[in-house]
Short mmCIF file of C-alpha atoms and ligand atoms in Angstrom, two decimals:
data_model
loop_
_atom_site.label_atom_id
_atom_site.label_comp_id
_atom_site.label_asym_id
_atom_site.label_seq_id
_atom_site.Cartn_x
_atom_site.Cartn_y
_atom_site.Cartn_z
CA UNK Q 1 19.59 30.23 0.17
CA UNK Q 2 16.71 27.85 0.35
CA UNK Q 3 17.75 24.03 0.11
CA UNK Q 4 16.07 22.05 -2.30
CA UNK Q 5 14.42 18.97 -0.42
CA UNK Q 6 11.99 18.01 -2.82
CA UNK Q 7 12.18 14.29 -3.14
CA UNK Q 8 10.29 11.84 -5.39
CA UNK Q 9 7.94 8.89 -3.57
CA UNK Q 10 6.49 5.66 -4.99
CA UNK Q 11 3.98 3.95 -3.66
CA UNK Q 12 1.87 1.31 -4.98
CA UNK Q 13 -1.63 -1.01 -3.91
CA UNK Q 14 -2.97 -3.94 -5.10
CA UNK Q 15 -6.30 -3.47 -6.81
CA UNK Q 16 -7.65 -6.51 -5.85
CA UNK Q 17 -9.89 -6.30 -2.30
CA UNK Q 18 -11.51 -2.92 -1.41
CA UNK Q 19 -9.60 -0.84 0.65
CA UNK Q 20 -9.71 -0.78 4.18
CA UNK Q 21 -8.50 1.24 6.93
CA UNK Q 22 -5.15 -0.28 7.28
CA UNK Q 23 -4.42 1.17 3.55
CA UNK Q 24 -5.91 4.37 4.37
CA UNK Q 25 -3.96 5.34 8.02
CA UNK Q 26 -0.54 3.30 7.34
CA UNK Q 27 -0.24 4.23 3.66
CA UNK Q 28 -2.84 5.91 1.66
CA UNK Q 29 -3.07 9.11 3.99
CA UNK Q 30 0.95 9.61 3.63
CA UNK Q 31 0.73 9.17 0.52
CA UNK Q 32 -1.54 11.99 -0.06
CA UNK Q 33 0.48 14.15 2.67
CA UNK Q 34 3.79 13.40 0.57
CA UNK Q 35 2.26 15.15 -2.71
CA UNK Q 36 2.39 18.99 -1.59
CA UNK Q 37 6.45 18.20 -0.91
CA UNK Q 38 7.45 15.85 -3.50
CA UNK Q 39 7.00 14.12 -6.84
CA UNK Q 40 4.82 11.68 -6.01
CA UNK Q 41 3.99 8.56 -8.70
CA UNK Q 42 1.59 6.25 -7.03
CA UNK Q 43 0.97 2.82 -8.66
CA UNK Q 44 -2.51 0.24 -8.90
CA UNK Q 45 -0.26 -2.77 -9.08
CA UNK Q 46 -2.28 -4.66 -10.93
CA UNK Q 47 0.19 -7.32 -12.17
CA UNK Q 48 1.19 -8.29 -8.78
CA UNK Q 49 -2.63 -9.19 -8.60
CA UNK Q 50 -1.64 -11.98 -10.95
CA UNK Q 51 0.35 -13.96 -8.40
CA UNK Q 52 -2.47 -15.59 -6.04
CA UNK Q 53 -5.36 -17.23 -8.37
CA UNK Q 54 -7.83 -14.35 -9.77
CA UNK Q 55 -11.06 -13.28 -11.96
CA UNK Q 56 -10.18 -11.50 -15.08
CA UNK Q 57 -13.46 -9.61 -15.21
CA UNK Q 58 -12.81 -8.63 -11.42
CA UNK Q 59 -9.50 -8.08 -11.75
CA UNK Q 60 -10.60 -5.30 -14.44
CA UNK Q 61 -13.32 -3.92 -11.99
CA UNK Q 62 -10.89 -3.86 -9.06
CA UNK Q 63 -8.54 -1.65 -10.81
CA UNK Q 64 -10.76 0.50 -12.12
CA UNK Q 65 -12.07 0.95 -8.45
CA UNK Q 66 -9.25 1.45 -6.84
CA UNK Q 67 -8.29 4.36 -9.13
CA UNK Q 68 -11.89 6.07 -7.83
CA UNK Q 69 -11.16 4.84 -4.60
CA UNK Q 70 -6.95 6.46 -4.32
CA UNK Q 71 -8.89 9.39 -6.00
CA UNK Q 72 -11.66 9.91 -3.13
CA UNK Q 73 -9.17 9.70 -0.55
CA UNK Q 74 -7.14 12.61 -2.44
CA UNK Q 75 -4.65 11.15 -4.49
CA UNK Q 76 -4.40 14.41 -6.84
CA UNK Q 77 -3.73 13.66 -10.21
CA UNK Q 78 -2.99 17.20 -10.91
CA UNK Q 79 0.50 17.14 -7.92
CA UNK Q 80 1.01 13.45 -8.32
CA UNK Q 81 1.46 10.91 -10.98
CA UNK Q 82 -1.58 8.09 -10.58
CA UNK Q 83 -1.17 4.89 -12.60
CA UNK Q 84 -1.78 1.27 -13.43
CA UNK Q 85 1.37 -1.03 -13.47
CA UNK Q 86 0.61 -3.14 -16.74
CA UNK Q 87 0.05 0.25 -18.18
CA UNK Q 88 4.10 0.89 -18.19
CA UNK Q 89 5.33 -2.29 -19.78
CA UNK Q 90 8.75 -1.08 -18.60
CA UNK Q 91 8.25 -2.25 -14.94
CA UNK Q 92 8.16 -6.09 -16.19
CA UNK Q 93 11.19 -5.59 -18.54
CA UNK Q 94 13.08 -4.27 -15.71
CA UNK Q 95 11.80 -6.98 -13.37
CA UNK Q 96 13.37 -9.79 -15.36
CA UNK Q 97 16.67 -7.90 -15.96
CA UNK Q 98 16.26 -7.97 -11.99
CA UNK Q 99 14.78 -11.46 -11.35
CA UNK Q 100 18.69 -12.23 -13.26
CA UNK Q 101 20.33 -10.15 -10.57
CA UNK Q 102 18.24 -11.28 -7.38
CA UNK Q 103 19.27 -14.47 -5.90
CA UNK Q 104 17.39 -17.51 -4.53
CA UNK Q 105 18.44 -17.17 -0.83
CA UNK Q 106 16.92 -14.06 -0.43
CA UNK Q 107 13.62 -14.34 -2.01
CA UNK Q 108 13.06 -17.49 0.04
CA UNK Q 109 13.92 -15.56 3.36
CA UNK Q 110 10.52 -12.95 2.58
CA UNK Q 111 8.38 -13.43 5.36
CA UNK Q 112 4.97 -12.89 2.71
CA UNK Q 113 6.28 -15.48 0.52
CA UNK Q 114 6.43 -17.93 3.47
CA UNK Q 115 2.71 -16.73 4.69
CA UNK Q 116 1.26 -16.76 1.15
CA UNK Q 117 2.39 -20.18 0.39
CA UNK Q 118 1.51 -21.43 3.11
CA UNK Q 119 4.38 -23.62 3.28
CA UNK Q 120 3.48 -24.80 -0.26
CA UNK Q 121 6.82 -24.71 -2.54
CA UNK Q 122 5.77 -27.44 -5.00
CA UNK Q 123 2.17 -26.28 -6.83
CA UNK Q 124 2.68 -22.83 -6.07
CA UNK Q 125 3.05 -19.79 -8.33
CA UNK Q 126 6.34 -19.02 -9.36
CA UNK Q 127 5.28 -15.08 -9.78
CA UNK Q 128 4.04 -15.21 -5.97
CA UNK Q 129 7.90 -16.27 -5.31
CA UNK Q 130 9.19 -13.32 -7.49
CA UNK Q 131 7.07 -11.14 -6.78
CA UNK Q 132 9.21 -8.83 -4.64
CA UNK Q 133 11.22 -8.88 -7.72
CA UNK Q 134 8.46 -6.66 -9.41
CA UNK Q 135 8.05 -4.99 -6.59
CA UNK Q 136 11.91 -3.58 -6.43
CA UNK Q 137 11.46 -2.92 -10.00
CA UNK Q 138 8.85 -0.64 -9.69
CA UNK Q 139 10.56 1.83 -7.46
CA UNK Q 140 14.41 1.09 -8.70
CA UNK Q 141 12.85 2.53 -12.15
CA UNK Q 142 11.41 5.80 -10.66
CA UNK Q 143 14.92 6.61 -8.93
CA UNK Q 144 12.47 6.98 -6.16
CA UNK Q 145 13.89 7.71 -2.82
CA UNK Q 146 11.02 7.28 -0.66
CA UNK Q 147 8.30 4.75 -0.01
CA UNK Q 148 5.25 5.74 2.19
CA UNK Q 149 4.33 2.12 3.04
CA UNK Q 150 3.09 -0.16 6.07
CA UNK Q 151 4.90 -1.83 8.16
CA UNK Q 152 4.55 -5.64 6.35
CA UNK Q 153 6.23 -3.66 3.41
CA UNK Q 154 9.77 -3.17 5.16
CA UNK Q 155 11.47 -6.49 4.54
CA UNK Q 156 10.33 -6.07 0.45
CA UNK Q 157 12.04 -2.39 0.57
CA UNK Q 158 15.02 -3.74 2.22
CA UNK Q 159 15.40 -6.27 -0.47
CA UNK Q 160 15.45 -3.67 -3.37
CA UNK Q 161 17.81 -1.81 -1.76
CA UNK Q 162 20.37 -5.07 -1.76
CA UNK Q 163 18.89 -5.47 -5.29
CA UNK Q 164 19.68 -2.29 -6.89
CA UNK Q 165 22.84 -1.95 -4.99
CA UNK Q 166 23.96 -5.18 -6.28
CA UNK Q 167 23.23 -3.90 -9.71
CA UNK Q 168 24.75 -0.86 -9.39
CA UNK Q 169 28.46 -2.71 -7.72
CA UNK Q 170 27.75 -4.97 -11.12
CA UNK Q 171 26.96 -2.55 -13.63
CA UNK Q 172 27.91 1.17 -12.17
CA UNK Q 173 25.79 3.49 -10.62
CA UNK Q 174 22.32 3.29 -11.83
CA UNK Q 175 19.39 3.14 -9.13
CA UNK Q 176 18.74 5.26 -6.26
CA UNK Q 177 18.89 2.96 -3.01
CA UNK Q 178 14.86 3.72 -1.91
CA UNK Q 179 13.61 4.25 2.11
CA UNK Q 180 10.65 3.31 3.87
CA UNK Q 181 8.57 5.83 4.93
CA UNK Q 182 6.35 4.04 7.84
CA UNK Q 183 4.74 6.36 9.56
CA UNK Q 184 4.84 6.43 13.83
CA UNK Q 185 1.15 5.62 14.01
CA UNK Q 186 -0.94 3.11 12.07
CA UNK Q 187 2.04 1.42 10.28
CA UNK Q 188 0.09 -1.94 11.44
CA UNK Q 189 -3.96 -2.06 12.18
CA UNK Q 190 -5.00 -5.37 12.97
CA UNK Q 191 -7.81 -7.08 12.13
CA UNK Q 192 -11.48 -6.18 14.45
CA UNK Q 193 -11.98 -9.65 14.95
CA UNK Q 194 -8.38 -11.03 15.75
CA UNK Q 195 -5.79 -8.78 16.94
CA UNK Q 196 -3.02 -11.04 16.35
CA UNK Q 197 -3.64 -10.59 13.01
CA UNK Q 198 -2.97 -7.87 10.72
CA UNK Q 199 -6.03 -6.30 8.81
CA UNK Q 200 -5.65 -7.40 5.14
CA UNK Q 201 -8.01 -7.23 2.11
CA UNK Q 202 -7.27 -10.73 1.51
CA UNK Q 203 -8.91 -12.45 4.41
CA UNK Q 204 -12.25 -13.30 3.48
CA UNK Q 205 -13.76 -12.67 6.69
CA UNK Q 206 -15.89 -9.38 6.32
CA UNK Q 207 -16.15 -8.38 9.81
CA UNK Q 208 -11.75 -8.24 10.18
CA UNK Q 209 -12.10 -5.03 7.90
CA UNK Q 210 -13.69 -1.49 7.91
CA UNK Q 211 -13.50 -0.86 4.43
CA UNK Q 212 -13.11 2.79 3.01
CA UNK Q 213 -16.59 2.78 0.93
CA UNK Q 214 -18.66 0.75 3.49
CA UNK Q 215 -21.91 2.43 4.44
CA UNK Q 216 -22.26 3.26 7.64
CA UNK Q 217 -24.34 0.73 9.40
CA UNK Q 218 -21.86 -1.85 8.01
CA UNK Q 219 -19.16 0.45 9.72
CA UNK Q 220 -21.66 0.27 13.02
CA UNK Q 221 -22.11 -3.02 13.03
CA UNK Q 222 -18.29 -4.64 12.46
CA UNK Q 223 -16.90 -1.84 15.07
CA UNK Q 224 -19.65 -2.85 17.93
CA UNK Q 225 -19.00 -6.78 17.43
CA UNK Q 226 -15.29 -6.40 17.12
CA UNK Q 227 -13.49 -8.31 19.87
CA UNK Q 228 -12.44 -6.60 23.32
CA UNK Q 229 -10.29 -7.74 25.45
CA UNK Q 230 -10.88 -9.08 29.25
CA UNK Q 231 -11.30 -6.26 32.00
CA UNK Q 232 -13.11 -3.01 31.19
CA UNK Q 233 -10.74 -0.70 30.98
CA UNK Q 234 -10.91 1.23 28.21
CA UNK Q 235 -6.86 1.67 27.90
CA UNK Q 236 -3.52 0.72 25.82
CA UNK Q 237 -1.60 -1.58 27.47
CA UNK Q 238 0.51 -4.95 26.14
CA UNK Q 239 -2.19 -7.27 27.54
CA UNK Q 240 -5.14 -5.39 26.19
CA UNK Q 241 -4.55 -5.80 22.07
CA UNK Q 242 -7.87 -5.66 20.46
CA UNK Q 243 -8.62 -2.49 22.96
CA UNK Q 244 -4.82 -0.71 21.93
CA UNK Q 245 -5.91 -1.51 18.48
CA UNK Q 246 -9.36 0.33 18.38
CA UNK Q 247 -7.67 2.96 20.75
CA UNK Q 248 -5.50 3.57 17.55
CA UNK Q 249 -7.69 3.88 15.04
CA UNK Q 250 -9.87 6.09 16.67
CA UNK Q 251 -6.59 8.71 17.62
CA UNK Q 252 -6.19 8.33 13.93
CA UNK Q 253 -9.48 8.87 12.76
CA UNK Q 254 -9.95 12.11 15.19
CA UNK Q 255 -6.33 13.04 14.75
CA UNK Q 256 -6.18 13.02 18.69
CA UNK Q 257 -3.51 11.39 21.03
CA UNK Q 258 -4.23 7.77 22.57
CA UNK Q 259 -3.71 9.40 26.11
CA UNK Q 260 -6.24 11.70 25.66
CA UNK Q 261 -8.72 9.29 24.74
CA UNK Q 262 -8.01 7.17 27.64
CA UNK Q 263 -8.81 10.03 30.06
CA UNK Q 264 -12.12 10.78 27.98
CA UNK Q 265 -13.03 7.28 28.08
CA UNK Q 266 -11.73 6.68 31.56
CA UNK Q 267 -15.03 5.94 32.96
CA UNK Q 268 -17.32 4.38 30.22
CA UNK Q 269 -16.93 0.40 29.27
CA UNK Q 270 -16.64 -1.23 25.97
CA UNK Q 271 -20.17 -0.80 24.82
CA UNK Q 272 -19.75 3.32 24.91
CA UNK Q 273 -16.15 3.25 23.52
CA UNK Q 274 -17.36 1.15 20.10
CA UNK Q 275 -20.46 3.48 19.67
CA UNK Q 276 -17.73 6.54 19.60
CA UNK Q 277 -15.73 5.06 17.68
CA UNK Q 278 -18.04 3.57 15.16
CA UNK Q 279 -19.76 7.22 14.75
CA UNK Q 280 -16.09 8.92 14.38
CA UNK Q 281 -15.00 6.41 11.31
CA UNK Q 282 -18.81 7.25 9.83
CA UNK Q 283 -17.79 10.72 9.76
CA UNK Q 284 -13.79 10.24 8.51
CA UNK Q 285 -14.78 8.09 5.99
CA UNK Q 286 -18.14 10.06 4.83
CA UNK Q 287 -16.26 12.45 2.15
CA UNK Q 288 -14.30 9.38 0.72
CA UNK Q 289 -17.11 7.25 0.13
CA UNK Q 290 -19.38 10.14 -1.60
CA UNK Q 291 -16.77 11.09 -3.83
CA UNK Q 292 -16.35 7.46 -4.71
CA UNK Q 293 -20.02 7.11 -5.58
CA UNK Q 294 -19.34 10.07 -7.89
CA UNK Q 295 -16.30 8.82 -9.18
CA UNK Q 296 -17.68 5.36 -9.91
CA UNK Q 297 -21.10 6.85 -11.56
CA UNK Q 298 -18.46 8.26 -14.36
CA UNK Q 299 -15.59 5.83 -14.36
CA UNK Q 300 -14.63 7.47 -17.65
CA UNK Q 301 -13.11 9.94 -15.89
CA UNK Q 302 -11.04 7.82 -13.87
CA UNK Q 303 -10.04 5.90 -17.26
CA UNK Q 304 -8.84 9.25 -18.75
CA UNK Q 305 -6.70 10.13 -15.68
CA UNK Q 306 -5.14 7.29 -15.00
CA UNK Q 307 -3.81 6.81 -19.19
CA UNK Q 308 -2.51 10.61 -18.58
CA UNK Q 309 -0.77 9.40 -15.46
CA UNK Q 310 0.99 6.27 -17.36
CA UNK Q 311 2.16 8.41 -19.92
CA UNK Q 312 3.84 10.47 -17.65
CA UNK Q 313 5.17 7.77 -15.81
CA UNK Q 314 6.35 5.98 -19.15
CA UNK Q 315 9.07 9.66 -19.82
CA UNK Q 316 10.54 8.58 -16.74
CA UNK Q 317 10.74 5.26 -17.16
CA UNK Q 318 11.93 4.96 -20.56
CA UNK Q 319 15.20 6.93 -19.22
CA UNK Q 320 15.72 4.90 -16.81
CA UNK Q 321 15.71 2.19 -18.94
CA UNK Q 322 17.42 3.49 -22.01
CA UNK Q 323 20.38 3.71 -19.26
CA UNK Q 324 19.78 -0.10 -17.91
CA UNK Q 325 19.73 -1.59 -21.29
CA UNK Q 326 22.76 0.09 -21.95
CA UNK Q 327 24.65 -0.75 -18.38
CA UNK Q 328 23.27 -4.11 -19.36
CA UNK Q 329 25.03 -4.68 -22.75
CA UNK Q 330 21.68 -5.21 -24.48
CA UNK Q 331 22.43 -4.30 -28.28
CA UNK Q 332 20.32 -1.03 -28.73
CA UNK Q 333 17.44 -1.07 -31.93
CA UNK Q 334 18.72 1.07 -34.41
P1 TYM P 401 -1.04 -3.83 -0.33
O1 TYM P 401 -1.92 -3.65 -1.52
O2 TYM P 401 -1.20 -5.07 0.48
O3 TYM P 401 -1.24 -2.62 0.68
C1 TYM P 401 -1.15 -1.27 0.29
C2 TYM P 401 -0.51 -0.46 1.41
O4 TYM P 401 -1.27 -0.57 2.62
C3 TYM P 401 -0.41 -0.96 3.69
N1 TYM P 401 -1.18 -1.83 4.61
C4 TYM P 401 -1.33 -1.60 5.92
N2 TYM P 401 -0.90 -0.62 6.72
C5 TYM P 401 -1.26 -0.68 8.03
N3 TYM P 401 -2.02 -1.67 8.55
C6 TYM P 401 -2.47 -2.69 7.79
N4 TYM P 401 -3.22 -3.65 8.30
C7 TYM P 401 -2.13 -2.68 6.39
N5 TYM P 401 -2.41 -3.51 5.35
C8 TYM P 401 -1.81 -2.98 4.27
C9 TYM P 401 0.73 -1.70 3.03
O5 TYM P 401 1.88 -1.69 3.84
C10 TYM P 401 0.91 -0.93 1.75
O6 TYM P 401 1.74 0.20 1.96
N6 TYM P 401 3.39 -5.30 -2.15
C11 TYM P 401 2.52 -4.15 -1.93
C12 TYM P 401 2.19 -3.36 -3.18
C13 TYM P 401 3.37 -2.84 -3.96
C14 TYM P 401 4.22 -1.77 -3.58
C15 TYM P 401 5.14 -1.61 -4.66
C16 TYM P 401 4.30 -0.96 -2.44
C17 TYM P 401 3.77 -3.27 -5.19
N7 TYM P 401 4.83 -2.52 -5.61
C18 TYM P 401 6.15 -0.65 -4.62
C19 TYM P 401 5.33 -0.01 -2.41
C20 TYM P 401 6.23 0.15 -3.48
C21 TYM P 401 1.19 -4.63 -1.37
O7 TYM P 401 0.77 -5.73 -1.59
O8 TYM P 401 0.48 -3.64 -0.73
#
């Protein structure tokens, strides 16, 4: 007897900000691993773009690109579903049945609503304060069980778990109760030149990121002027976080332990350490960015894929939500 252990994943990415290598190694790359074995739907969350202040004509760029960009690091549209969040009106009908469910307390306690707003409760968005609202309702409505994520994502997938649960006591049994999937390595890259912080696409300072499509003397030039630490040891150690850092990203980029690149490093300083590691991320991220240049000379093609991935997503949702409207008491539409 063979045991059935296919699963279904959601994942989704804000289009807004290019990628970077914090997307690729503590999500992105999972999420293309988790398409052989499961149903995969992977989301360009476009409406949770909407919650900080934006450009409409960037915001339409941005999501185009990041289609072309999910594609080139090989998202396959033909074993996984690829689409764009506004495209499936169903995730903000089911994130105000939610919002109804959700409770105050708990939104305030989310640690990215506290660093977003800066402290700011008054002028702020309310959408940036619901917006893990949107978020639960975008995997409650897959019946997803998994969710290949970083680790800044945990406390949101917690949260939909105590929202659809609370639903489900309410209401009866409705969603599936989702995981995080954070993988051992690279669930949190920091950025090049802070290591306290965490690498984000948000932080306006060009040289904290490696992005996916830079060329490669960009990549040169952020790895060689991103911070060391004192010493010059090249090794990873509590007191050494902007060296444990790079050590990571380069065992992730080569696919090879940390300990072994201590030993091959073991007797070279900083200087020879960045040039390595620069010309290793040239070569990972080679293949992504060419097929993004193709992908973006043709966005067409990206267009077409990613309306045949919301209608696919739209079956599923609509029977999830034929089944919440009804738990609900909403009067069905004859
Ligand atoms: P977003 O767009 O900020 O990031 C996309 C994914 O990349 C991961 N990530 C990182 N991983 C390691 N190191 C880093 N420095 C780093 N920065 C980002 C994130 O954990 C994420 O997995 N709220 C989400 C988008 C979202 C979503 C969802 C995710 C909306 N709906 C439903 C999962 C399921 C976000 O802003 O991700």
């Amino acid at each position: 007897m063979t045991l059935n252990t296919r699963k279904r994943v959601f994942s989704g990415i804000q289009p807004t900000g290019e990628a970077h290598i914090g997307n690729f190694f503590g999500a992105i790359r999972n999420w293309v691993a988790n398409q052989d074995e499961h149903e995969a739907f992977y989301c360009i969350v476009d409406l949770h773009s909407l919650t900080l202040p934006w450009d409409p004509a960037e915001l339409t760029r941005a999501t185009l690109a990041k289609g072309a960009e999910l594609l080139a690091c090989g998202v396959d549209p033909g074993r996984s579903v690829l689409f764009v969040q506004s495209h499936v009106p169903a995730h903000s009908e089911l994130a105000w049945i939610l919002s109804c469910v959700a409770r105050m307390g708990e939104l305030r306690r989310m640690v990215q609503f506290k660093e977003k707003s800066k402290g700011e409760t008054e002028s702020v968005g309310v959408g940036l304060f619901t917006y893990p609202v949107l978020q639960a309702a975008d995997v409650l409505l897959y019946r997803a069980h998994g969710v290949p994520v970083g680790e800044d994502q945990r406390q949101h997938i917690e949260l939909m778990r105590d929202i659809g649960q609370r639903f489900n006591t309410l209401l009866g049994e409705t969603f599936v109760l989702p995981e995080a999937w954070i993988p051992a390595a690279g669930a949190r890259i920091m950025a090049l030149d802070d290591p306290t912080q965490k690498m984000s696409k948000s932080a306006d300072r060009p040289a904290s990121v490696v992005q996916l499509v830079d060329p490669p003397d960009v990549i040169v030039k952020k790895v060689k002027s991103a911070v060391t630490d004192s010493g010059r040891e090249v090794r990873a150690a509590d007191d050494k976080p902007a060296v444990s850092n790079l050590l990571s990203i380069f065992a992730l980029a080569e696919g090879v332990p940390v300990a072994e690149l201590e030993e091959r490093f073991s007797t070279s300083g900083y200087g020879d350490f960045k040039a390595a590691l620069a010309e290793v991320l040239v070569q990972r991220l080679a293949p992504i960015r060419e097929r993004y240049r193709e992908l973006m000379a043709d966005p067409g093609e990206t267009q077409r894929l990613l309306a045949t991935g919301a209608e696919a997503a739209s079956a599923i949702a609509e029977e999830t939500m034929a089944d919440v409207r009804a738990k609900t008491g909403l009067l069905p539409r004859l």
